[in-house]
Tab-separated table of C-alpha atoms in Angstrom:
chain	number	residue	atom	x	y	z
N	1	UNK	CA	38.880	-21.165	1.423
N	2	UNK	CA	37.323	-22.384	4.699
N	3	UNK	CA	39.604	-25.066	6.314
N	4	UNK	CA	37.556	-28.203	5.459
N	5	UNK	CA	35.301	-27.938	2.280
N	6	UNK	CA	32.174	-30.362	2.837
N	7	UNK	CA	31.189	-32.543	-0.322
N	8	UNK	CA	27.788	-33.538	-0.694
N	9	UNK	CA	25.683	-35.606	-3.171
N	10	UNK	CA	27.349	-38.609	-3.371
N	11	UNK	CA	29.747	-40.838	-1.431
N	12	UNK	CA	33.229	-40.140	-1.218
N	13	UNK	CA	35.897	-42.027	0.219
N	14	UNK	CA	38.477	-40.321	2.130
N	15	UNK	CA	41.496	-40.237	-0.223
N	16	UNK	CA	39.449	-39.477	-2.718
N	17	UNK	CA	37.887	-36.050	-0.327
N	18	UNK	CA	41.471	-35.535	0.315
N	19	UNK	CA	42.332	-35.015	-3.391
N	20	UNK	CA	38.969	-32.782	-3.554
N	21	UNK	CA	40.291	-30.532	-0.753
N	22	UNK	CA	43.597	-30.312	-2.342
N	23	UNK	CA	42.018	-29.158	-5.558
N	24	UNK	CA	40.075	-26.374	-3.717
N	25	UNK	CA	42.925	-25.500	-2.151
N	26	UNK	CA	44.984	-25.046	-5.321
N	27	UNK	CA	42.248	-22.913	-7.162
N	28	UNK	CA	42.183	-20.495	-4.207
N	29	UNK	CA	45.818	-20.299	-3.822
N	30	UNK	CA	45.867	-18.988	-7.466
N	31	UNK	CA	43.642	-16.488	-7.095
N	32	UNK	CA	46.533	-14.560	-4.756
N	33	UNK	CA	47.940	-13.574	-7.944
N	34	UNK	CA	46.697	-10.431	-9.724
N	35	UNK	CA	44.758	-10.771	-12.870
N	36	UNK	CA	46.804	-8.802	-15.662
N	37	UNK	CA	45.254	-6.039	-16.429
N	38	UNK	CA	44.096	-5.777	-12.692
N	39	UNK	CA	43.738	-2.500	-11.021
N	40	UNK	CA	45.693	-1.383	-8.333
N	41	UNK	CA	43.634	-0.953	-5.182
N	42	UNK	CA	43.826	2.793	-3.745
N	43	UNK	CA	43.550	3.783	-0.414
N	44	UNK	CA	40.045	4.420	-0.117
N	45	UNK	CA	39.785	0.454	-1.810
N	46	UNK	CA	41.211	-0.847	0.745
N	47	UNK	CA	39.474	0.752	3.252
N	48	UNK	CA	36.857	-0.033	2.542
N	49	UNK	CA	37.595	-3.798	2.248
N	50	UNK	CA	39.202	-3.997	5.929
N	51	UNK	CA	35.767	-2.418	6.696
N	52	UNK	CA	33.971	-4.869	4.967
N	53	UNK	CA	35.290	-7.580	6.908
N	54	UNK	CA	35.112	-5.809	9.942
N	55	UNK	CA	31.221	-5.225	9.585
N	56	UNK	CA	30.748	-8.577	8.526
N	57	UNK	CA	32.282	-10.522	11.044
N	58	UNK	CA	30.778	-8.018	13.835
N	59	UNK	CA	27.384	-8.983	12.427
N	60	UNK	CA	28.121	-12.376	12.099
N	61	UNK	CA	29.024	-12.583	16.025
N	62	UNK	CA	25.530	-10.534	16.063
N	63	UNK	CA	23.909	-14.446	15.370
N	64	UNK	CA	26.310	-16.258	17.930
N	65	UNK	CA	28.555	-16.909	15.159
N	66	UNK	CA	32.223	-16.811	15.338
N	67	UNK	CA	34.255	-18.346	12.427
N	68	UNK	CA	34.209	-15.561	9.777
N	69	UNK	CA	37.428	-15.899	8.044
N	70	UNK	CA	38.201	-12.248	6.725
N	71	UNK	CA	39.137	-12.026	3.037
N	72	UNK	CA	42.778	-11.102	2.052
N	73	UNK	CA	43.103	-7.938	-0.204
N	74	UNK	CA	44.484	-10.441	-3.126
N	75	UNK	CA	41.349	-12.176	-3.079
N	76	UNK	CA	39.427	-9.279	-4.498
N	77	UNK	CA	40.090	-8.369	-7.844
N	78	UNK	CA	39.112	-5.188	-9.374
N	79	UNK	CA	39.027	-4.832	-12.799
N	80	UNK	CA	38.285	-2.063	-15.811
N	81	UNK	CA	35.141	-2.969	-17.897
N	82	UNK	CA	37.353	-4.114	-20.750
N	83	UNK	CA	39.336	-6.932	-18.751
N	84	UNK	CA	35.909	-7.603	-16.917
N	85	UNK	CA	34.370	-8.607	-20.395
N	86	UNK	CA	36.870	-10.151	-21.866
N	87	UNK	CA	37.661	-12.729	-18.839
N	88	UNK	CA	33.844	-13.047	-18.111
N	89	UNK	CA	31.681	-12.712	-21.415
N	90	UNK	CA	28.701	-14.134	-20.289
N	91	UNK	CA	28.284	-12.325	-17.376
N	92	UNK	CA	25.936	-9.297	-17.093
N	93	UNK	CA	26.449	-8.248	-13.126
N	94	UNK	CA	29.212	-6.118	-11.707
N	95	UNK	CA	30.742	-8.399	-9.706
N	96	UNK	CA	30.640	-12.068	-8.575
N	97	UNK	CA	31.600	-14.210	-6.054
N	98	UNK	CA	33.398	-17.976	-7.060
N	99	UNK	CA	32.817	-20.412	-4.473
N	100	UNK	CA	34.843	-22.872	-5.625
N	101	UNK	CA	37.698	-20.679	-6.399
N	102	UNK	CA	36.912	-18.296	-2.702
N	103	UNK	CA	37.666	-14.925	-5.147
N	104	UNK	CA	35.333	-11.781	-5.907
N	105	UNK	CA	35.833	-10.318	-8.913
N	106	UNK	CA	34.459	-6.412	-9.366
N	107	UNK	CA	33.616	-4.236	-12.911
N	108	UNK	CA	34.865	-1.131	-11.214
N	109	UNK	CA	34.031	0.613	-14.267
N	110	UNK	CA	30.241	-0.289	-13.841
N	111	UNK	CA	30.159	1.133	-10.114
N	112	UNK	CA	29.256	4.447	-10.005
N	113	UNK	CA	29.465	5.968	-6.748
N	114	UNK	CA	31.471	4.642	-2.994
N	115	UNK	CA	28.346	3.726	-1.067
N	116	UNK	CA	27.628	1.150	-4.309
N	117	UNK	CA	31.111	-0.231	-4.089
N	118	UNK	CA	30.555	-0.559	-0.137
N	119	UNK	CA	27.001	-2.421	-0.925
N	120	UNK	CA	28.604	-4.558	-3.654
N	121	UNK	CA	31.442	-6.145	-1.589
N	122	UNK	CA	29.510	-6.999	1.319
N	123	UNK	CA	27.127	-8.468	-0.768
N	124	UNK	CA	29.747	-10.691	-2.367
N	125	UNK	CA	31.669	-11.100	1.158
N	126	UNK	CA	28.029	-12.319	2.635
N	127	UNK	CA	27.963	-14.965	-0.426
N	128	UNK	CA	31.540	-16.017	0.811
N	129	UNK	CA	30.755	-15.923	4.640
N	130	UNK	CA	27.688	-18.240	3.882
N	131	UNK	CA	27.632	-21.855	4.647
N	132	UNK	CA	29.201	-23.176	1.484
N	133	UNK	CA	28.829	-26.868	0.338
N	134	UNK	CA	30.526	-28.728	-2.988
N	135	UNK	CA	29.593	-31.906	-5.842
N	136	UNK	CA	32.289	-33.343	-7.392
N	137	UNK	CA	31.449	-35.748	-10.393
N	138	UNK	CA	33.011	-38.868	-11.064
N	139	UNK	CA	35.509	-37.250	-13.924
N	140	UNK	CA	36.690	-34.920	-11.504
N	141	UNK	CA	34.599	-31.695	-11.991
N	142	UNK	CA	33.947	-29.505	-8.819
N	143	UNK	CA	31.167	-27.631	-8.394
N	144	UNK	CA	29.468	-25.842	-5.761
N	145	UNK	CA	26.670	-27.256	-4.510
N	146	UNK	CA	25.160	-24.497	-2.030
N	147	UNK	CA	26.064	-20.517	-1.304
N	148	UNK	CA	23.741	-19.455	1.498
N	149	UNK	CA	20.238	-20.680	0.745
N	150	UNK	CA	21.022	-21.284	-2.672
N	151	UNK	CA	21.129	-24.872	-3.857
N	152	UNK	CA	21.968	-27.047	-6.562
N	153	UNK	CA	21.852	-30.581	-7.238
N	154	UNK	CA	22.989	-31.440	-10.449
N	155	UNK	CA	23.287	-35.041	-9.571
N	156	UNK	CA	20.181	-35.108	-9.784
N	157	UNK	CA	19.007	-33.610	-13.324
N	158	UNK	CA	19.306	-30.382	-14.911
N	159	UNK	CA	15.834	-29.301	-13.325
N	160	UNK	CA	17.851	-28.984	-9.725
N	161	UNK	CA	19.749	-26.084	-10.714
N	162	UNK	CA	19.706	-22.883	-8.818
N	163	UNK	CA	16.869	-23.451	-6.294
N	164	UNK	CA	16.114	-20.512	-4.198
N	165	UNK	CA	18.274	-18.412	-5.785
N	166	UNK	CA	16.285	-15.429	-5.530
N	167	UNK	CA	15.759	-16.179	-2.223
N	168	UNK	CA	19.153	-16.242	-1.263
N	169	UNK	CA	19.748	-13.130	-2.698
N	170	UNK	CA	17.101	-11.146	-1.367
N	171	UNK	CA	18.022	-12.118	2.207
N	172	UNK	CA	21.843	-11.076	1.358
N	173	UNK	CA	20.520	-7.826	0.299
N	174	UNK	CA	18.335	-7.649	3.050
N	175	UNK	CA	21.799	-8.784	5.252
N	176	UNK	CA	23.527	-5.777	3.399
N	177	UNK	CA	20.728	-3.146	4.274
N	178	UNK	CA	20.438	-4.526	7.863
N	179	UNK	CA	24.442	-3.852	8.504
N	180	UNK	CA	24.541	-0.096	6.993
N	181	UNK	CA	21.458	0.985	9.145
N	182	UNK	CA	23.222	-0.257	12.297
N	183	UNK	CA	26.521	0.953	11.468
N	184	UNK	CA	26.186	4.558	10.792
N	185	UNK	CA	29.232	5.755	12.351
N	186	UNK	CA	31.569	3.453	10.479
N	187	UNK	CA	29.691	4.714	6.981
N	188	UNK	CA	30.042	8.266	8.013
N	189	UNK	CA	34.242	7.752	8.527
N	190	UNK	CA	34.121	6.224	5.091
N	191	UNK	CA	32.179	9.455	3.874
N	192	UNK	CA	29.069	7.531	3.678
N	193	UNK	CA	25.599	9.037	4.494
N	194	UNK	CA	22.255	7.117	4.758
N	195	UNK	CA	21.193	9.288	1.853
N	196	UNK	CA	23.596	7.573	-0.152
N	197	UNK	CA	22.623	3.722	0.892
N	198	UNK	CA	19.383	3.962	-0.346
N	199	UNK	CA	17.651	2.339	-3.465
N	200	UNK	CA	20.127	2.331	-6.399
N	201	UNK	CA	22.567	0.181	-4.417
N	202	UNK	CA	20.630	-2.614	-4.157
N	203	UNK	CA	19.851	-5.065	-6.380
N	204	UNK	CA	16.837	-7.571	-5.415
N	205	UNK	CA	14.870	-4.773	-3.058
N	206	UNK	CA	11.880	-6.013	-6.285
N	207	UNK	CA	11.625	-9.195	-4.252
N	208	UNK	CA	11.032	-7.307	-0.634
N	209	UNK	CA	7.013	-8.235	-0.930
N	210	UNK	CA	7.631	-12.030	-1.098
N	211	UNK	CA	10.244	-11.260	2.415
N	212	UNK	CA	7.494	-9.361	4.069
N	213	UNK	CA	4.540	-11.443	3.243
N	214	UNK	CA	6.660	-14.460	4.659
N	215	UNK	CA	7.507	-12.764	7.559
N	216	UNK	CA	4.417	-11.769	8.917
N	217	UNK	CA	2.691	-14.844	8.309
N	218	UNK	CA	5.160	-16.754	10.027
N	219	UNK	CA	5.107	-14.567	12.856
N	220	UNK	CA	1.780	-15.330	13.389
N	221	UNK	CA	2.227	-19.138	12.521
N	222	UNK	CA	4.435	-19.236	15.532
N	223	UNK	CA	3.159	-16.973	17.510
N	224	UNK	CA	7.073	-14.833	17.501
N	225	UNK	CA	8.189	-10.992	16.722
N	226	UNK	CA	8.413	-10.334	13.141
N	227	UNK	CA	12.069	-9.572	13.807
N	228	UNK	CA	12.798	-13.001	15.240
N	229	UNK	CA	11.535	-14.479	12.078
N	230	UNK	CA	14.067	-12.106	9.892
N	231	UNK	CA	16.694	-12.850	12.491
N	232	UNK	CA	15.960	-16.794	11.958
N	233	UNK	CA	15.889	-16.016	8.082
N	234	UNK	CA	19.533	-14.382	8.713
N	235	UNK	CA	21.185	-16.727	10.295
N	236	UNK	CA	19.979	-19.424	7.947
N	237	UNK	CA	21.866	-18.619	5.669
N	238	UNK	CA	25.140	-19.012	7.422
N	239	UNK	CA	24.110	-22.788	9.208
N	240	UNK	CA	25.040	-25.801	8.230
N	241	UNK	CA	21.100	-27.001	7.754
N	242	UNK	CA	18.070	-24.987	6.244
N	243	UNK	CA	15.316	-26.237	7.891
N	244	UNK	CA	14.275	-22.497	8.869
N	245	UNK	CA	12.905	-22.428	5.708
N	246	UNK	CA	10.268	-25.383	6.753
N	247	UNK	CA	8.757	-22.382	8.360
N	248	UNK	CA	7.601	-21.360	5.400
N	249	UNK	CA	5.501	-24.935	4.540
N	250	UNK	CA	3.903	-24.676	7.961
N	251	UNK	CA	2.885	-21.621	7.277
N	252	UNK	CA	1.899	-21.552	3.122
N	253	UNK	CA	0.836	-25.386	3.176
N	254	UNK	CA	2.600	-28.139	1.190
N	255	UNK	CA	4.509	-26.728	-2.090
N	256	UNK	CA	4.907	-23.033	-0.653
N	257	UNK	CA	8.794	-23.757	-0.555
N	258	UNK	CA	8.714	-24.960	-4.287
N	259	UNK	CA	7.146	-22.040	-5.157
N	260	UNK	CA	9.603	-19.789	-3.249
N	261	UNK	CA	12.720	-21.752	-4.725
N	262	UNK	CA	11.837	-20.820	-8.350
N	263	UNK	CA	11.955	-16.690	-7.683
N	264	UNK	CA	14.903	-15.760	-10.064
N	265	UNK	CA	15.476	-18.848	-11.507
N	266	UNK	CA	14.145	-18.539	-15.169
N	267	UNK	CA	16.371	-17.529	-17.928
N	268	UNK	CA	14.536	-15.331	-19.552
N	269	UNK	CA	13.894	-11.627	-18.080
N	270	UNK	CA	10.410	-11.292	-18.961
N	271	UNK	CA	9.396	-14.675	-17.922
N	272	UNK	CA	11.257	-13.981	-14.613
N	273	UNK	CA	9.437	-10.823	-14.030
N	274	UNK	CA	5.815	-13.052	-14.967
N	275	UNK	CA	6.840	-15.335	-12.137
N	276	UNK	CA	7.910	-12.829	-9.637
N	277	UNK	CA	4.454	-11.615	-9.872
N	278	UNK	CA	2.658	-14.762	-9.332
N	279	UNK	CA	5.058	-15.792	-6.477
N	280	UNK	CA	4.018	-12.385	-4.555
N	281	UNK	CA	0.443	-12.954	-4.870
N	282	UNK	CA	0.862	-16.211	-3.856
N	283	UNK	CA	2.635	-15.326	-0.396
N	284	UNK	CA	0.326	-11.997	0.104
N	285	UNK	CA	-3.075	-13.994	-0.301
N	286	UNK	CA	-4.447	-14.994	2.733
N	287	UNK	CA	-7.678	-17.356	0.869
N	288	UNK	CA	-5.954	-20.735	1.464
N	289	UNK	CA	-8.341	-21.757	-1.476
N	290	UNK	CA	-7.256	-18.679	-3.933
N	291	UNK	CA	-3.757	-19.294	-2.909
N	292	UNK	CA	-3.906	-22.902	-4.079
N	293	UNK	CA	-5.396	-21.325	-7.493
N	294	UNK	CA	-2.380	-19.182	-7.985
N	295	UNK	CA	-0.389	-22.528	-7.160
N	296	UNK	CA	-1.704	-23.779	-9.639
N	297	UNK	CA	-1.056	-21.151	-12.138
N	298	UNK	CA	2.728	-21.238	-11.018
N	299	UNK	CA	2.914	-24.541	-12.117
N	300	UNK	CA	1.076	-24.134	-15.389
N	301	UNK	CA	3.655	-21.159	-16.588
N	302	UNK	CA	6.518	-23.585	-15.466
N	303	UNK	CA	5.133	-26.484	-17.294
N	304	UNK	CA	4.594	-23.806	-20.402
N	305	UNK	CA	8.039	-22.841	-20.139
């Protein structure tokens, strides 16, 4: 848990942010112990954890940022596919991050090969190294509130759940990709080749279009090297504000971020998939006009939904 938590959405008085913290505090400390039915980490595990960390807060530095807190082995708990199910029913990934709780949990059973477990924790360990932000009601529920770009307001209605969450994971991916094609060597001592950190191990490549589309145009907009914009993008997701992303209005026109915050945020597979394709004509289409028309058709299979 990072050393102050920051609570957002409504105002709290200091004893009562005190008592928060505490709480947060108390949920992490927990998660030092092992879940029964917990594997035991092997060598290579924990390797490849320490390496993790290592990559992460060298990348991290990368963006003139120095406060990564590395993640203690006990924090990351790797579990069979029957313990996996049974603590998280719901759940159809192979591993998650809890913000509120600062643990990773990980379906060994579900990952296949060592350059997927690599991929998987730093994707996880990004989510965790991400500027992290909490709600807490009036009854005493905590919540998170923001992972990266990834927001929620649920103080303000069920409809504010989740925005840019396909965002947030594309540029973690993205993050994740970016750090095993600059550190070769340190893959290559784990027994890692580039052959084996391509495609399968990554999970929201689908969205790459809607990344590139964005990028060049705001390139352009601002008259900056495509890889300035990514590097922007990057580091976004670790500040305290987000107001990279107004990048994107200037460039796409009023509504552009709306349309960006619903990627991944449907329920539904198939309706996800429907939307995914309207969001990447929308940021590929240069007509101002036509791309107003596909607005407009975004907001019509919303409305429908």
């Amino acid at each position: 848990m990072k050393e102050k938590p920051e609570f957002i959405g409504r105002h709290y008085e200091d004893e009562e942010k005190s008592k928060l913290e505490r709480v947060l505090y108390s949920w992490s400390g927990k998660e030092l112990q092992p879940v029964e039915g917990e594997l035991e980490k092997t060598g290579e595990d924990i390797k490849i954890i320490k390496a993790t960390n290592a990559l992460i807060g060298n990348e991290l530095r990368s963006l003139g940022i120095e406060n990564y807190q590395p993640i203690s082995l006990e924090k990351i708990h790797i579990l069979p596919d029957e313990i996996f199910e049974k603590k998280f029913p719901d759940f159809g990934g192979v591993a998650f991050f809890s913000s509120t709780s600062d643990v990773v949990y990980v379906n060994k059973d579900r990952i296949d090969t060592k350059a997927r477990f690599f991929s998987t924790l730093l994707h996880e360990l990004i989510h965790r190294a991400s500027t992290r932000k909490f709600y807490a009601d009036k009854g005493g529920g905590v919540y998170d509130a923001r992972v990266g770009f990834r927001v929620r307001s649920p103080w303000k209605g069920s409809n504010k759940e989740d925005r840019l969450l396909g965002f947030n994971e594309l540029m973690d991916d993205c993050t994740v990709y970016k750090i095993f094609i600059e550190n070769q060597d340190s893959l290559k001592e784990l027994g890692i080749s580039k052959t084996d950190i391509q495609g399968a191990v990554f999970s929201y490549t689908n969205y790459s279009p809607i990344l590139e589309s964005i990028i060049k145009k705001v390139a352009n907009n601002k008259n900056i090297s495509p890889a300035k914009v990514f590097e922007d993008f990057e580091r976004g997701q670790f500040e305290n504000s987000i107001l990279v992303l107004k990048d994107v209005e200037k460039a796409f026109g009023k509504g552009a971020l709306d349309i960006l915050s619903l990627l991944g945020t449907l329920k539904n597979q198939e309706d996800n998939n429907q939307l995914e394709e309207l969001i990447k004509q929308f940021f590929a289409e240069e007509d101002n006009s036509r791309r107003l028309e596909i607005q407009q058709r975004i907001r019509q299979l919303i409305q429908e939904l």
